[in-house]
Amino acid sequence: MPGDACRLALALSGGLDSMVLLDALAHWVQTRRDAGEALAPPLAIHIHHGLSEHANDWLVVCEREARLRGFAFEALRVNVSRDARQGIEGAARAARYEALAASCNAHGVDWLMTAHHANDQAETVLLQMLRGAGLPGVAAMAVEGALPVAAGELCRARLLRPLLDISRETMRAYAKARSLTWVEDPSNDDRHYLRNALRHDVMPAIAAHVPAYRETLARFARHAAQAQSLLDQLAQTDFDMARSASTHGDERLQRSRLQALDAPRLANLLRYWTARRGLAMPPEARLDEWVRQIRDAQAAASLELPHGDAVLRLYRDELQWTAVYGSADPDDMDDMVSDVVLRWSGEREWPLPQWQGSIVFEPVAEGESADGTIDEHVLRARPLVARPRMGGERWRERADGHSRSLKHWYQSRGVAAWLRHVPIVWQGKDIVFVARLGIDGAAQSGERAGVRWRMMWRDEA
């Protein structure tokens, strides 16, 4: 069990499994207290999905049983879409873990316990195999791990499954011996759900021929987890080998280096990179198409491989993940974005959500080079107006340099086509700043001894 200073919580549904865990944890806490240890009351968290007509009754039972054992109690209501793309079970699971993570963060929980047991483990392995999951899926559940929350969400609590080696039959015997009260969810008997069909129809038949099936499937899950760990290590090696030395802050891989990998090894790397970015795993057919296009692309080719809310792009021999940008052709921009006006008075940031970014103003420190900067009096002289590219604009790098088209500058600096949908900052008829290029050379003139500022573009997407 976790250390004494940790705050403990458990997910309490009210069913047999979670009531056994509630009772066992209460007994463990009392034993430690009898030994003279000061332990904070564990927190029981009940998620009210609102999917059953009995949901309010289950909440009442959970709160009563938790408080009888000295637990703190919290009930959270979630909304579950009945027509969600991942199915009602998947939607309920996602909503449940999001709510559990939020509660753990709010109460400073270190360990969240769930009542998953050996039968759940075996059912999960078979279920994932039937759904065509890869090794990460059939590796099933570990005793300890991170909460399965959406990409980008953080939860300080770790997930603990202390009953994972205990069978459902053993837990039922414990519940009867302890005269425990629990609730029965009628949906658990609905064979329409594949897991229930496995539990009630398939598993008993398997047990009749292979009594130790739970241990066998658990061993298979451990072997799958070990195999996946080795594949991840191989992918990390390939990732480091192919990683671009580009000074850009994002992760980029050089396609020419990936050509040394055979198709299965490249597919393994792409799966690893997709997971690393917190994206859903692509279907096998889509992954195979990615591999084919990346391997067959010519040296100067550009690729766009959409995946959910992201795009895997190839540009100038570099692969990178980007957001889905609204326009791929910056030379055919319309004027749907209205002018945005700022009368500058020393702001450090100018948010421009229409372009998914901000212009950042940074003062030049004494002794620093003033190249590429603008005098403060120029910034304050007239309002700054941000407008979309209309075509034909020209920009110069230095005051004594030649002005050339924005397309020329973007191409020469290797700014990818999908990154050119940017604002241009004007003062009257004069260009002051172009995102991803900098301050126009003509605007850089002015008193060098005065206060000068840099202007930089920062992506927010």
mmCIF file of N, CA and C in Angstrom, residues 31 117 131 152 415 430 453:
data_model
loop_
_atom_site.group_PDB
_atom_site.id
_atom_site.type_symbol
_atom_site.label_atom_id
_atom_site.label_comp_id
_atom_site.label_asym_id
_atom_site.label_seq_id
_atom_site.Cartn_x
_atom_site.Cartn_y
_atom_site.Cartn_z
ATOM 1 N N THR A 31 -6.647 -0.745 10.880
ATOM 2 C CA THR A 31 -5.509 -1.500 11.429
ATOM 3 C C THR A 31 -4.316 -0.584 11.644
ATOM 4 N N HIS A 117 -10.346 -6.442 -11.151
ATOM 5 C CA HIS A 117 -9.873 -7.714 -10.608
ATOM 6 C C HIS A 117 -9.448 -8.646 -11.742
ATOM 7 N N ARG A 131 -11.230 -6.796 -30.830
ATOM 8 C CA ARG A 131 -11.360 -5.487 -31.473
ATOM 9 C C ARG A 131 -10.168 -5.163 -32.362
ATOM 10 N N GLY A 152 -3.139 16.128 -22.909
ATOM 11 C CA GLY A 152 -3.062 17.520 -22.474
ATOM 12 C C GLY A 152 -3.576 17.755 -21.078
ATOM 13 N N VAL A 415 9.882 28.600 -44.704
ATOM 14 C CA VAL A 415 8.614 28.626 -43.972
ATOM 15 C C VAL A 415 7.589 27.846 -44.789
ATOM 16 N N ASP A 430 2.209 51.779 -44.846
ATOM 17 C CA ASP A 430 3.543 51.218 -44.661
ATOM 18 C C ASP A 430 3.488 49.926 -43.840
ATOM 19 N N TRP A 453 12.491 48.199 -29.694
ATOM 20 C CA TRP A 453 11.729 46.995 -29.371
ATOM 21 C C TRP A 453 11.867 45.957 -30.475
#
